[in-house]
Amino acid sequence: GVRGGMTDTDEDDGSSTSSLDVPSDVPGLEGVRYLHNLFPEEFLEELDEIRDGLISSSASSNMYANRRFLRSNELARKVLSYLPKELGYTHVLSDMRFIEYPPGGHILPHVDGVRRDQETSSGAESTTSFLLFTEEIPEGEGGETEFLESVDDDAKVLFGARPNRGSILLFPHGVAHRGNCVGCWPKVLLRGDLY
């Protein structure tokens, strides 16, 4: 590409796909993967149904969003079964939550914590976060999950992933990120941990 990558591109020259493809040459994005078309529509509809049946809770200091918590080994195993084996993941933790951002919803810059569950053998800890998006947000409508150089408010954005129904974002817990302010399109995802 162009040295420094400082070229301005127009919206309509195909650059819209960039929000669905993690750049491979950006330091700080190692281990960040955004994978598409792994989950069949019938599974996504099952997720929608599960979410509808869960109680919503909004109390959290760093986010403006609703969360619905669930614990399901069965669902965890299903998510894992759709991931490519060559990624090397062997366990999705049973504790997951749906996160729903209303208009204006966002999450401030943060890193994710390590988690364990009853199943984690010999105290194994999670290494990786996943966001499985169940709603589509059109390009330019906000709501991207942005990966940052650090958790500072003015940190440089390394990549912004646009929510795409059925796509899954996987990243090491220690990578700083935030949920960009959502416009009029809802941002809904299943959030979990794996190793």
PDB file of C-alpha atoms in Angstrom:
ATOM      1  CA  GLY A   1       0.000   0.000   0.000  1.00  0.00           C
ATOM      2  CA  VAL A   2       0.874   3.659   0.170  1.00  0.00           C
ATOM      3  CA  ARG A   3       3.597   4.506   2.660  1.00  0.00           C
ATOM      4  CA  GLY A   4       2.042   5.515   5.953  1.00  0.00           C
ATOM      5  CA  GLY A   5      -1.394   4.582   4.691  1.00  0.00           C
ATOM      6  CA  MET A   6      -2.477   8.215   4.698  1.00  0.00           C
ATOM      7  CA  THR A   7      -4.524   8.177   1.505  1.00  0.00           C
ATOM      8  CA  ASP A   8      -8.101   9.401   1.795  1.00  0.00           C
ATOM      9  CA  THR A   9     -10.515   7.031   0.106  1.00  0.00           C
ATOM     10  CA  ASP A  10     -14.017   7.798  -1.073  1.00  0.00           C
ATOM     11  CA  GLU A  11     -16.904   5.902   0.489  1.00  0.00           C
ATOM     12  CA  ASP A  12     -17.958   4.223  -2.749  1.00  0.00           C
ATOM     13  CA  ASP A  13     -14.720   2.726  -4.067  1.00  0.00           C
ATOM     14  CA  GLY A  14     -15.064  -0.591  -2.299  1.00  0.00           C
ATOM     15  CA  SER A  15     -13.437   0.632   0.903  1.00  0.00           C
ATOM     16  CA  SER A  16     -16.637  -0.291   2.743  1.00  0.00           C
ATOM     17  CA  THR A  17     -15.363  -3.853   3.075  1.00  0.00           C
ATOM     18  CA  SER A  18     -12.482  -2.607   5.219  1.00  0.00           C
ATOM     19  CA  SER A  19     -14.716  -2.591   8.298  1.00  0.00           C
ATOM     20  CA  LEU A  20     -15.179  -6.346   7.853  1.00  0.00           C
ATOM     21  CA  ASP A  21     -11.525  -7.275   7.272  1.00  0.00           C
ATOM     22  CA  VAL A  22      -8.865  -6.991   9.966  1.00  0.00           C
ATOM     23  CA  PRO A  23      -5.693  -5.501   8.437  1.00  0.00           C
ATOM     24  CA  SER A  24      -2.893  -8.049   8.669  1.00  0.00           C
ATOM     25  CA  ASP A  25       0.004  -5.609   8.950  1.00  0.00           C
ATOM     26  CA  VAL A  26      -1.029  -3.359  11.851  1.00  0.00           C
ATOM     27  CA  PRO A  27       0.920  -3.788  15.111  1.00  0.00           C
ATOM     28  CA  GLY A  28      -1.438  -4.281  18.048  1.00  0.00           C
ATOM     29  CA  LEU A  29      -3.977  -6.315  16.093  1.00  0.00           C
ATOM     30  CA  GLU A  30      -2.167  -9.634  16.475  1.00  0.00           C
ATOM     31  CA  GLY A  31      -4.696 -12.314  17.288  1.00  0.00           C
ATOM     32  CA  VAL A  32      -7.674 -10.152  16.298  1.00  0.00           C
ATOM     33  CA  ARG A  33      -9.900 -12.028  13.854  1.00  0.00           C
ATOM     34  CA  TYR A  34     -13.222 -11.070  12.282  1.00  0.00           C
ATOM     35  CA  LEU A  35     -14.814 -14.136  10.690  1.00  0.00           C
ATOM     36  CA  HIS A  36     -17.920 -14.228   8.516  1.00  0.00           C
ATOM     37  CA  ASN A  37     -20.497 -16.767   7.350  1.00  0.00           C
ATOM     38  CA  LEU A  38     -19.637 -19.414   9.954  1.00  0.00           C
ATOM     39  CA  PHE A  39     -23.026 -19.471  11.685  1.00  0.00           C
ATOM     40  CA  PRO A  40     -26.143 -20.635   9.824  1.00  0.00           C
ATOM     41  CA  GLU A  41     -29.272 -18.489   9.929  1.00  0.00           C
ATOM     42  CA  GLU A  42     -31.187 -21.132  11.904  1.00  0.00           C
ATOM     43  CA  PHE A  43     -28.597 -20.885  14.701  1.00  0.00           C
ATOM     44  CA  LEU A  44     -28.850 -17.077  14.677  1.00  0.00           C
ATOM     45  CA  GLU A  45     -32.629 -17.352  14.957  1.00  0.00           C
ATOM     46  CA  GLU A  46     -32.148 -19.693  17.905  1.00  0.00           C
ATOM     47  CA  LEU A  47     -29.947 -17.028  19.531  1.00  0.00           C
ATOM     48  CA  ASP A  48     -32.647 -14.405  18.936  1.00  0.00           C
ATOM     49  CA  GLU A  49     -35.183 -16.645  20.686  1.00  0.00           C
ATOM     50  CA  ILE A  50     -32.896 -17.346  23.639  1.00  0.00           C
ATOM     51  CA  ARG A  51     -32.213 -13.625  24.049  1.00  0.00           C
ATOM     52  CA  ASP A  52     -35.912 -12.769  23.998  1.00  0.00           C
ATOM     53  CA  GLY A  53     -36.444 -15.099  26.955  1.00  0.00           C
ATOM     54  CA  LEU A  54     -33.756 -13.588  29.188  1.00  0.00           C
ATOM     55  CA  ILE A  55     -34.089 -10.805  31.752  1.00  0.00           C
ATOM     56  CA  SER A  56     -32.296  -7.570  30.929  1.00  0.00           C
ATOM     57  CA  SER A  57     -29.951  -5.744  33.334  1.00  0.00           C
ATOM     58  CA  SER A  58     -28.302  -2.400  32.626  1.00  0.00           C
ATOM     59  CA  ALA A  59     -26.092  -1.772  35.667  1.00  0.00           C
ATOM     60  CA  SER A  60     -22.458  -1.309  34.649  1.00  0.00           C
ATOM     61  CA  SER A  61     -20.178   1.667  35.138  1.00  0.00           C
ATOM     62  CA  ASN A  62     -18.406   1.830  31.787  1.00  0.00           C
ATOM     63  CA  MET A  63     -21.218   1.025  29.385  1.00  0.00           C
ATOM     64  CA  TYR A  64     -24.511   2.387  28.184  1.00  0.00           C
ATOM     65  CA  ALA A  65     -26.104  -0.881  27.123  1.00  0.00           C
ATOM     66  CA  ASN A  66     -28.371  -3.652  28.360  1.00  0.00           C
ATOM     67  CA  ARG A  67     -27.011  -7.062  29.221  1.00  0.00           C
ATOM     68  CA  ARG A  68     -28.784 -10.417  29.475  1.00  0.00           C
ATOM     69  CA  PHE A  69     -26.757 -13.107  31.230  1.00  0.00           C
ATOM     70  CA  LEU A  70     -26.972 -16.822  30.617  1.00  0.00           C
ATOM     71  CA  ARG A  71     -25.061 -19.962  31.517  1.00  0.00           C
ATOM     72  CA  SER A  72     -25.270 -22.756  28.973  1.00  0.00           C
ATOM     73  CA  ASN A  73     -22.717 -25.459  28.283  1.00  0.00           C
ATOM     74  CA  GLU A  74     -24.839 -26.565  25.352  1.00  0.00           C
ATOM     75  CA  LEU A  75     -24.789 -23.150  23.682  1.00  0.00           C
ATOM     76  CA  ALA A  76     -21.074 -22.766  24.434  1.00  0.00           C
ATOM     77  CA  ARG A  77     -20.339 -26.072  22.727  1.00  0.00           C
ATOM     78  CA  LYS A  78     -22.468 -25.050  19.738  1.00  0.00           C
ATOM     79  CA  VAL A  79     -20.568 -21.792  19.281  1.00  0.00           C
ATOM     80  CA  LEU A  80     -17.279 -23.696  19.452  1.00  0.00           C
ATOM     81  CA  SER A  81     -18.488 -26.270  16.916  1.00  0.00           C
ATOM     82  CA  TYR A  82     -18.918 -23.576  14.247  1.00  0.00           C
ATOM     83  CA  LEU A  83     -15.397 -22.159  14.670  1.00  0.00           C
ATOM     84  CA  PRO A  84     -12.698 -23.427  12.292  1.00  0.00           C
ATOM     85  CA  LYS A  85     -10.702 -26.153  14.049  1.00  0.00           C
ATOM     86  CA  GLU A  86      -7.410 -24.716  12.797  1.00  0.00           C
ATOM     87  CA  LEU A  87      -7.875 -21.684  15.056  1.00  0.00           C
ATOM     88  CA  GLY A  88      -7.017 -24.064  17.889  1.00  0.00           C
ATOM     89  CA  TYR A  89      -9.763 -23.126  20.361  1.00  0.00           C
ATOM     90  CA  THR A  90     -10.880 -26.013  22.552  1.00  0.00           C
ATOM     91  CA  HIS A  91     -13.378 -24.514  25.019  1.00  0.00           C
ATOM     92  CA  VAL A  92     -15.994 -21.771  25.108  1.00  0.00           C
ATOM     93  CA  LEU A  93     -16.924 -20.812  28.678  1.00  0.00           C
ATOM     94  CA  SER A  94     -20.539 -21.451  29.660  1.00  0.00           C
ATOM     95  CA  ASP A  95     -21.085 -17.952  31.105  1.00  0.00           C
ATOM     96  CA  MET A  96     -22.099 -15.631  28.289  1.00  0.00           C
ATOM     97  CA  ARG A  97     -24.224 -12.541  27.903  1.00  0.00           C
ATOM     98  CA  PHE A  98     -26.142 -10.766  25.223  1.00  0.00           C
ATOM     99  CA  ILE A  99     -25.305  -7.068  25.002  1.00  0.00           C
ATOM    100  CA  GLU A 100     -27.845  -4.711  23.443  1.00  0.00           C
ATOM    101  CA  TYR A 101     -26.903  -1.129  22.694  1.00  0.00           C
ATOM    102  CA  PRO A 102     -29.801   1.323  22.375  1.00  0.00           C
ATOM    103  CA  PRO A 103     -29.397   4.459  20.220  1.00  0.00           C
ATOM    104  CA  GLY A 104     -26.505   6.370  21.787  1.00  0.00           C
ATOM    105  CA  GLY A 105     -25.291   3.176  23.451  1.00  0.00           C
ATOM    106  CA  HIS A 106     -21.553   2.665  23.795  1.00  0.00           C
ATOM    107  CA  ILE A 107     -18.781   1.115  25.881  1.00  0.00           C
ATOM    108  CA  LEU A 108     -15.759   3.150  26.955  1.00  0.00           C
ATOM    109  CA  PRO A 109     -12.176   2.027  26.180  1.00  0.00           C
ATOM    110  CA  HIS A 110     -11.235  -1.035  28.242  1.00  0.00           C
ATOM    111  CA  VAL A 111      -9.521  -4.399  28.208  1.00  0.00           C
ATOM    112  CA  ASP A 112     -11.368  -7.603  29.070  1.00  0.00           C
ATOM    113  CA  GLY A 113     -10.686  -9.708  32.149  1.00  0.00           C
ATOM    114  CA  VAL A 114      -9.719 -13.357  32.279  1.00  0.00           C
ATOM    115  CA  ARG A 115     -12.505 -15.783  33.219  1.00  0.00           C
ATOM    116  CA  ARG A 116     -12.950 -19.353  34.408  1.00  0.00           C
ATOM    117  CA  ASP A 117     -15.914 -21.716  34.586  1.00  0.00           C
ATOM    118  CA  GLN A 118     -16.728 -25.058  36.233  1.00  0.00           C
ATOM    119  CA  GLU A 119     -15.593 -26.856  33.116  1.00  0.00           C
ATOM    120  CA  THR A 120     -12.165 -25.262  32.811  1.00  0.00           C
ATOM    121  CA  SER A 121      -9.804 -28.108  33.539  1.00  0.00           C
ATOM    122  CA  SER A 122      -7.079 -27.589  36.139  1.00  0.00           C
ATOM    123  CA  GLY A 123      -7.929 -23.921  36.547  1.00  0.00           C
ATOM    124  CA  ALA A 124      -7.454 -23.106  32.880  1.00  0.00           C
ATOM    125  CA  GLU A 125      -8.232 -19.461  32.128  1.00  0.00           C
ATOM    126  CA  SER A 126      -9.813 -17.895  29.099  1.00  0.00           C
ATOM    127  CA  THR A 127      -7.463 -16.114  26.688  1.00  0.00           C
ATOM    128  CA  THR A 128      -9.809 -14.712  24.083  1.00  0.00           C
ATOM    129  CA  SER A 129     -13.026 -12.691  23.926  1.00  0.00           C
ATOM    130  CA  PHE A 130     -15.683 -13.186  21.302  1.00  0.00           C
ATOM    131  CA  LEU A 131     -18.451 -10.938  20.027  1.00  0.00           C
ATOM    132  CA  LEU A 132     -20.995 -12.770  17.887  1.00  0.00           C
ATOM    133  CA  PHE A 133     -23.132 -10.116  16.215  1.00  0.00           C
ATOM    134  CA  THR A 134     -26.808 -10.880  15.688  1.00  0.00           C
ATOM    135  CA  GLU A 135     -27.826  -7.556  14.124  1.00  0.00           C
ATOM    136  CA  GLU A 136     -26.486  -5.841  11.022  1.00  0.00           C
ATOM    137  CA  ILE A 137     -25.409  -2.180  11.126  1.00  0.00           C
ATOM    138  CA  PRO A 138     -24.951  -0.512   7.729  1.00  0.00           C
ATOM    139  CA  GLU A 139     -21.638   1.152   6.886  1.00  0.00           C
ATOM    140  CA  GLY A 140     -21.357   4.656   8.340  1.00  0.00           C
ATOM    141  CA  GLU A 141     -24.110   4.180  10.947  1.00  0.00           C
ATOM    142  CA  GLY A 142     -21.808   3.840  13.966  1.00  0.00           C
ATOM    143  CA  GLY A 143     -21.621   1.011  16.474  1.00  0.00           C
ATOM    144  CA  GLU A 144     -18.216  -0.307  15.417  1.00  0.00           C
ATOM    145  CA  THR A 145     -16.125  -2.235  17.910  1.00  0.00           C
ATOM    146  CA  GLU A 146     -12.898  -0.237  17.691  1.00  0.00           C
ATOM    147  CA  PHE A 147      -9.505  -1.636  18.627  1.00  0.00           C
ATOM    148  CA  LEU A 148      -7.160   0.932  20.142  1.00  0.00           C
ATOM    149  CA  GLU A 149      -3.461   1.388  20.784  1.00  0.00           C
ATOM    150  CA  SER A 150      -4.242   1.889  24.489  1.00  0.00           C
ATOM    151  CA  VAL A 151      -7.213   2.518  26.794  1.00  0.00           C
ATOM    152  CA  ASP A 152      -6.656   6.295  26.732  1.00  0.00           C
ATOM    153  CA  ASP A 153      -9.566   8.355  25.433  1.00  0.00           C
ATOM    154  CA  ASP A 154      -7.432   9.830  22.654  1.00  0.00           C
ATOM    155  CA  ALA A 155      -5.768   6.543  21.680  1.00  0.00           C
ATOM    156  CA  LYS A 156      -5.294   5.822  17.994  1.00  0.00           C
ATOM    157  CA  VAL A 157      -7.900   3.536  16.417  1.00  0.00           C
ATOM    158  CA  LEU A 158      -6.225   0.500  14.829  1.00  0.00           C
ATOM    159  CA  PHE A 159      -9.352  -1.085  13.345  1.00  0.00           C
ATOM    160  CA  GLY A 160     -13.108  -0.670  13.593  1.00  0.00           C
ATOM    161  CA  ALA A 161     -15.263  -3.776  13.090  1.00  0.00           C
ATOM    162  CA  ARG A 162     -18.739  -3.051  11.763  1.00  0.00           C
ATOM    163  CA  PRO A 163     -21.401  -5.313  13.305  1.00  0.00           C
ATOM    164  CA  ASN A 164     -22.581  -7.857  10.754  1.00  0.00           C
ATOM    165  CA  ARG A 165     -25.244 -10.461  11.583  1.00  0.00           C
ATOM    166  CA  GLY A 166     -23.642 -13.873  11.967  1.00  0.00           C
ATOM    167  CA  SER A 167     -20.061 -12.580  12.051  1.00  0.00           C
ATOM    168  CA  ILE A 168     -17.813 -13.267  15.035  1.00  0.00           C
ATOM    169  CA  LEU A 169     -15.037 -11.055  16.331  1.00  0.00           C
ATOM    170  CA  LEU A 170     -12.288 -12.871  18.278  1.00  0.00           C
ATOM    171  CA  PHE A 171      -9.502 -11.051  20.111  1.00  0.00           C
ATOM    172  CA  PRO A 172      -7.051 -11.526  23.002  1.00  0.00           C
ATOM    173  CA  HIS A 173      -8.437 -10.181  26.295  1.00  0.00           C
ATOM    174  CA  GLY A 174      -5.605  -7.660  26.609  1.00  0.00           C
ATOM    175  CA  VAL A 175      -6.325  -5.739  23.399  1.00  0.00           C
ATOM    176  CA  ALA A 176      -7.813  -2.320  24.231  1.00  0.00           C
ATOM    177  CA  HIS A 177     -11.171  -1.702  22.579  1.00  0.00           C
ATOM    178  CA  ARG A 178     -14.398   0.273  22.842  1.00  0.00           C
ATOM    179  CA  GLY A 179     -17.925   0.135  21.522  1.00  0.00           C
ATOM    180  CA  ASN A 180     -18.504   3.146  19.299  1.00  0.00           C
ATOM    181  CA  CYS A 181     -21.655   5.180  19.800  1.00  0.00           C
ATOM    182  CA  VAL A 182     -24.646   3.503  18.171  1.00  0.00           C
ATOM    183  CA  GLY A 183     -26.954   5.468  15.879  1.00  0.00           C
ATOM    184  CA  CYS A 184     -30.495   4.426  15.037  1.00  0.00           C
ATOM    185  CA  TRP A 185     -29.601   0.806  14.206  1.00  0.00           C
ATOM    186  CA  PRO A 186     -29.508  -1.488  17.249  1.00  0.00           C
ATOM    187  CA  LYS A 187     -26.237  -3.243  18.038  1.00  0.00           C
ATOM    188  CA  VAL A 188     -26.868  -6.682  19.514  1.00  0.00           C
ATOM    189  CA  LEU A 189     -24.299  -9.365  20.192  1.00  0.00           C
ATOM    190  CA  LEU A 190     -23.502 -12.484  22.170  1.00  0.00           C
ATOM    191  CA  ARG A 191     -20.390 -11.893  24.268  1.00  0.00           C
ATOM    192  CA  GLY A 192     -18.334 -14.751  25.641  1.00  0.00           C
ATOM    193  CA  ASP A 193     -14.864 -16.070  26.369  1.00  0.00           C
ATOM    194  CA  LEU A 194     -12.829 -18.995  25.118  1.00  0.00           C
ATOM    195  CA  TYR A 195      -9.393 -20.587  25.002  1.00  0.00           C
TER     196      TYR A 195
END
